[in-house]
mmCIF file of C-alpha atoms in Angstrom:
data_model
loop_
_atom_site.group_PDB
_atom_site.id
_atom_site.type_symbol
_atom_site.label_atom_id
_atom_site.label_comp_id
_atom_site.label_asym_id
_atom_site.label_seq_id
_atom_site.Cartn_x
_atom_site.Cartn_y
_atom_site.Cartn_z
ATOM 1 C CA MET A 498 54.022 332.725 82.725
ATOM 2 C CA SER A 499 54.735 336.087 81.262
ATOM 3 C CA GLU A 500 58.027 336.766 79.452
ATOM 4 C CA LYS A 501 59.104 339.232 82.266
ATOM 5 C CA GLU A 502 58.402 336.674 84.912
ATOM 6 C CA LEU A 503 60.333 334.055 82.998
ATOM 7 C CA GLY A 504 63.332 336.436 82.656
ATOM 8 C CA GLN A 505 63.280 337.219 86.328
ATOM 9 C CA LYS A 506 63.263 333.491 87.106
ATOM 10 C CA TRP A 507 66.222 332.908 84.755
ATOM 11 C CA ASP A 508 68.073 335.863 86.533
ATOM 12 C CA ARG A 509 67.429 334.169 89.877
ATOM 13 C CA CYS A 510 68.581 330.940 88.610
ATOM 14 C CA LEU A 511 71.985 332.307 87.382
ATOM 15 C CA ALA A 512 72.478 334.275 90.646
ATOM 16 C CA ASP A 513 71.636 331.191 92.685
ATOM 17 C CA CYS A 514 74.057 329.154 90.526
ATOM 18 C CA ALA A 515 77.002 331.388 91.299
ATOM 19 C CA VAL A 516 76.134 331.436 95.029
ATOM 20 C CA LYS A 517 75.854 327.659 95.246
ATOM 21 C CA PHE A 518 79.066 327.091 93.229
ATOM 22 C CA GLY A 519 80.873 329.529 95.524
ATOM 23 C CA THR A 520 79.475 327.892 98.713
ATOM 24 C CA GLY A 521 80.184 324.443 97.482
ATOM 25 C CA LEU A 522 83.656 325.280 96.482
ATOM 26 C CA GLY A 523 84.337 327.037 99.866
ATOM 27 C CA LEU A 524 82.869 324.233 101.981
ATOM 28 C CA GLY A 525 84.749 321.704 99.798
ATOM 29 C CA ILE A 526 88.005 323.465 100.406
ATOM 30 C CA VAL A 527 87.237 323.595 104.275
ATOM 31 C CA PHE A 528 86.456 319.959 104.444
ATOM 32 C CA SER A 529 89.398 319.000 102.123
ATOM 33 C CA VAL A 530 91.849 320.772 104.389
ATOM 34 C CA VAL A 531 90.340 319.853 107.791
ATOM 35 C CA PHE A 532 89.460 316.227 107.186
ATOM 36 C CA PHE A 533 90.894 314.786 103.991
ATOM 37 C CA LYS A 534 94.581 315.904 104.038
ATOM 38 C CA ARG A 535 94.139 318.482 101.195
ATOM 39 C CA ARG A 536 93.015 316.052 98.482
ATOM 40 C CA THR A 537 91.205 317.191 95.475
ATOM 41 C CA TRP A 538 88.148 315.105 95.531
ATOM 42 C CA PRO A 539 86.158 316.885 98.332
ATOM 43 C CA ILE A 540 86.651 320.170 96.508
ATOM 44 C CA VAL A 541 85.127 318.753 93.294
ATOM 45 C CA PHE A 542 82.502 316.965 95.316
ATOM 46 C CA GLY A 543 81.494 320.091 97.061
ATOM 47 C CA THR A 544 81.329 322.121 93.962
ATOM 48 C CA GLY A 545 79.254 319.354 92.319
ATOM 49 C CA LEU A 546 76.821 319.432 95.262
ATOM 50 C CA GLY A 547 76.491 323.077 94.978
ATOM 51 C CA LEU A 548 75.666 322.972 91.288
ATOM 52 C CA GLY A 549 73.267 320.166 91.763
ATOM 53 C CA MET A 550 71.373 322.178 94.412
ATOM 54 C CA ALA A 551 71.254 325.214 92.132
ATOM 55 C CA TYR A 552 69.929 323.004 89.241
ATOM 56 C CA SER A 553 67.189 321.500 91.584
ATOM 57 C CA ASN A 554 66.204 324.956 92.764
ATOM 58 C CA CYS A 555 65.947 326.201 89.176
ATOM 59 C CA GLN A 556 63.904 323.327 88.188
ATOM 60 C CA ASN A 557 61.635 323.856 91.080
ATOM 61 C CA ASP A 558 61.295 327.529 90.349
ATOM 62 C CA LEU A 559 60.487 327.146 86.695
ATOM 63 C CA ARG A 560 57.920 324.332 87.336
ATOM 64 C CA SER A 561 56.258 326.095 90.306
ATOM 65 C CA ARG A 562 53.640 327.665 87.992
ATOM 66 C CA TYR A 563 52.307 324.345 86.800
ATOM 67 C CA VAL A 564 52.174 322.467 90.167
ATOM 68 C CA LEU A 565 48.604 321.592 91.190
ATOM 69 C CA HIS A 566 47.412 322.692 94.544
ATOM 70 C CA SER A 567 44.611 321.152 96.330
ATOM 71 C CA LYS A 568 42.855 321.456 99.650
ATOM 72 C CA VAL A 569 41.288 318.678 101.641
ATOM 73 C CA ALA A 570 37.790 319.693 102.799
ATOM 74 C CA LYS A 571 37.282 319.155 106.392
ATOM 75 C CA GLU A 572 34.512 316.779 107.348
ATOM 76 C CA GLN A 573 31.819 318.542 109.292
ATOM 77 C CA MET B 1439 96.801 310.368 129.596
ATOM 78 C CA ALA B 1440 97.550 313.458 127.535
ATOM 79 C CA ALA B 1441 98.538 311.219 124.641
ATOM 80 C CA LYS B 1442 95.151 309.644 124.804
ATOM 81 C CA ILE B 1443 93.126 312.737 124.819
ATOM 82 C CA LEU B 1444 95.127 314.551 122.212
ATOM 83 C CA PRO B 1445 93.562 312.778 119.127
ATOM 84 C CA VAL B 1446 90.105 313.306 120.554
ATOM 85 C CA VAL B 1447 90.790 317.041 121.108
ATOM 86 C CA LYS B 1448 92.195 317.213 117.517
ATOM 87 C CA PHE B 1449 89.109 315.633 116.124
ATOM 88 C CA ALA B 1450 86.904 317.717 118.134
ATOM 89 C CA THR B 1451 88.637 320.894 116.800
ATOM 90 C CA LYS B 1452 88.301 319.838 113.253
ATOM 91 C CA PHE B 1453 84.676 318.824 113.709
ATOM 92 C CA THR B 1454 84.054 322.164 115.196
ATOM 93 C CA ILE B 1455 85.675 324.175 112.395
ATOM 94 C CA ALA B 1456 84.026 322.180 109.669
ATOM 95 C CA GLY B 1457 80.668 322.054 111.491
ATOM 96 C CA GLY B 1458 80.824 325.871 112.101
ATOM 97 C CA ALA B 1459 81.534 326.561 108.474
ATOM 98 C CA LEU B 1460 78.661 324.395 107.448
ATOM 99 C CA TYR B 1461 76.379 326.159 110.033
ATOM 100 C CA VAL B 1462 77.420 329.720 108.937
ATOM 101 C CA ALA B 1463 76.630 328.627 105.315
ATOM 102 C CA TYR B 1464 73.177 327.274 106.336
ATOM 103 C CA ASP B 1465 72.456 330.272 108.467
ATOM 104 C CA SER B 1466 73.236 332.989 105.977
ATOM 105 C CA GLY B 1467 70.925 331.327 103.385
ATOM 106 C CA LEU B 1468 73.594 330.270 101.089
ATOM 107 C CA LEU B 1469 72.083 326.640 100.972
ATOM 108 C CA GLY B 1470 68.574 327.724 100.665
ATOM 109 C CA ASP B 1471 66.058 328.543 97.910
ATOM 110 C CA GLY B 1472 66.774 330.462 94.684
ATOM 111 C CA LYS B 1473 65.274 333.612 96.018
ATOM 112 C CA GLU B 1474 67.385 333.493 99.194
ATOM 113 C CA GLY B 1475 70.473 332.890 97.032
ATOM 114 C CA SER B 1476 69.937 336.024 94.925
ATOM 115 C CA VAL B 1477 69.254 338.042 98.049
ATOM 116 C CA VAL B 1478 72.530 336.820 99.591
ATOM 117 C CA LEU B 1479 74.360 337.697 96.336
ATOM 118 C CA GLY B 1480 72.904 341.243 96.476
ATOM 119 C CA ARG B 1481 74.139 341.680 100.064
ATOM 120 C CA ALA B 1482 77.632 340.367 99.298
ATOM 121 C CA LYS B 1483 77.890 342.699 96.196
ATOM 122 C CA ALA B 1484 76.785 345.696 98.466
ATOM 123 C CA ALA B 1485 79.213 344.686 101.125
ATOM 124 C CA PHE B 1486 82.202 344.113 98.968
ATOM 125 C CA PRO B 1487 83.493 347.665 98.284
ATOM 126 C CA PRO B 1488 83.390 348.804 101.917
ATOM 127 C CA ALA B 1489 85.175 345.706 102.927
ATOM 128 C CA VAL B 1490 87.892 346.280 100.420
ATOM 129 C CA GLU B 1491 88.318 349.812 101.475
ATOM 130 C CA GLU B 1492 88.626 348.837 105.140
ATOM 131 C CA TRP B 1493 91.341 346.304 104.401
ATOM 132 C CA MET B 1494 93.187 348.771 102.195
ATOM 133 C CA LYS B 1495 93.129 351.339 105.158
ATOM 134 C CA TYR B 1496 94.286 348.540 107.510
ATOM 135 C CA PHE B 1497 97.341 347.671 105.361
ATOM 136 C CA SER B 1498 97.848 351.182 104.120
ATOM 137 C CA PHE B 1499 97.899 349.693 100.596
ATOM 138 C CA GLU B 1500 96.515 351.684 97.711
ATOM 139 C CA LEU B 1501 94.857 349.622 94.920
ATOM 140 C CA PRO B 1502 94.670 351.267 91.627
ATOM 141 C CA ALA B 1503 91.197 352.575 90.861
ATOM 142 C CA THR B 1504 89.201 350.168 88.893
ATOM 143 C CA PRO B 1505 88.173 351.674 85.582
ATOM 144 C CA LYS B 1506 84.614 352.144 85.209
ATOM 145 C CA ILE B 1507 83.508 350.083 82.210
ATOM 146 C CA GLU B 1508 80.039 351.129 80.848
ATOM 147 C CA PHE B 1509 79.542 347.710 79.258
ATOM 148 C CA SER B 1510 76.807 345.388 80.627
ATOM 149 C CA PRO B 1511 76.888 341.864 79.181
ATOM 150 C CA LEU B 1512 73.278 341.350 80.210
ATOM 151 C CA ASP B 1513 72.060 344.461 78.330
ATOM 152 C CA ALA B 1514 74.250 343.643 75.326
ATOM 153 C CA TRP B 1515 72.708 340.239 75.018
ATOM 154 C CA ASN B 1516 69.021 341.176 75.843
ATOM 155 C CA SER B 1517 68.631 344.768 74.503
ATOM 156 C CA VAL B 1518 65.970 345.617 71.906
ATOM 157 C CA PHE B 1519 68.387 346.959 69.253
ATOM 158 C CA HIS B 1520 71.264 344.915 67.864
ATOM 159 C CA SER B 1521 71.025 342.396 70.829
ATOM 160 C CA GLY B 1522 73.393 339.480 71.097
ATOM 161 C CA VAL B 1523 70.344 337.102 70.452
ATOM 162 C CA GLN B 1524 69.607 338.906 67.162
ATOM 163 C CA LYS B 1525 73.166 338.884 66.033
ATOM 164 C CA SER B 1526 73.555 335.175 66.878
ATOM 165 C CA ILE B 1527 70.452 334.163 64.975
ATOM 166 C CA HIS B 1528 71.248 336.348 61.941
ATOM 167 C CA ALA B 1529 74.682 334.777 61.827
ATOM 168 C CA LEU B 1530 73.190 331.280 61.884
ATOM 169 C CA SER B 1531 70.669 332.223 59.108
ATOM 170 C CA VAL B 1532 73.323 333.504 56.741
ATOM 171 C CA ALA B 1533 75.836 330.810 57.626
ATOM 172 C CA PRO B 1534 74.971 328.460 54.620
ATOM 173 C CA SER B 1535 75.371 331.201 52.033
ATOM 174 C CA THR B 1536 78.576 332.537 53.716
ATOM 175 C CA VAL B 1537 80.115 329.077 53.794
ATOM 176 C CA SER B 1538 79.234 328.457 50.233
ATOM 177 C CA ASP B 1539 80.744 331.800 49.130
ATOM 178 C CA TYR B 1540 83.934 331.083 51.047
ATOM 179 C CA THR B 1541 84.199 327.608 49.547
ATOM 180 C CA LYS B 1542 83.790 329.096 45.967
ATOM 181 C CA GLN B 1543 86.507 331.716 46.642
ATOM 182 C CA GLY B 1544 88.851 328.938 48.174
ATOM 183 C CA LEU B 1545 88.185 326.765 45.095
ATOM 184 C CA GLN B 1546 88.817 329.630 42.648
ATOM 185 C CA TYR B 1547 91.988 330.552 44.567
ATOM 186 C CA VAL B 1548 93.376 326.874 44.175
ATOM 187 C CA LYS B 1549 92.429 326.875 40.550
ATOM 188 C CA ASP B 1550 94.334 330.096 39.973
ATOM 189 C CA LEU B 1551 97.350 328.561 41.706
ATOM 190 C CA THR B 1552 97.307 325.482 39.505
ATOM 191 C CA LYS B 1553 97.062 327.501 36.233
#
């Protein structure tokens, strides 16, 4: 992986982190207000979910170069 | 009869609101891949100033013009000359000698006080 590609992947990771953090926060607030009587824990849970999704995406993206691909030959 | 239906209606409304929010998030690609996330962020950044302007017109409320700052944190950290990376590593490399100098100065100052 070239340095330029790595830098782009990290930039994508940070952008994705921001997006997922905001989404998790927003959805957590919605669920907290609608279902859970404005408690704090759904907000924290949603934010954590968002950050976890971002981490998982980052991990997948950075590892994608080294994943082995194979094709199964069709029997003739 | 109405008293029995009301809790069901309330729950259905809540479920619709929460489910709708979740669906909107899923549909606009907010919950997807890293690539989709950065695309959505770009779109939001592009859509933000016109939306603010429209709201300002609607409420006839003038926000003070945001000062244009020419500073980019990303460039400052990554740039080729005097980058943040270089400065941080240089600071780390001179840290032991700087600390020993300051310690000597401090000890000298204390000695002078006790003379």
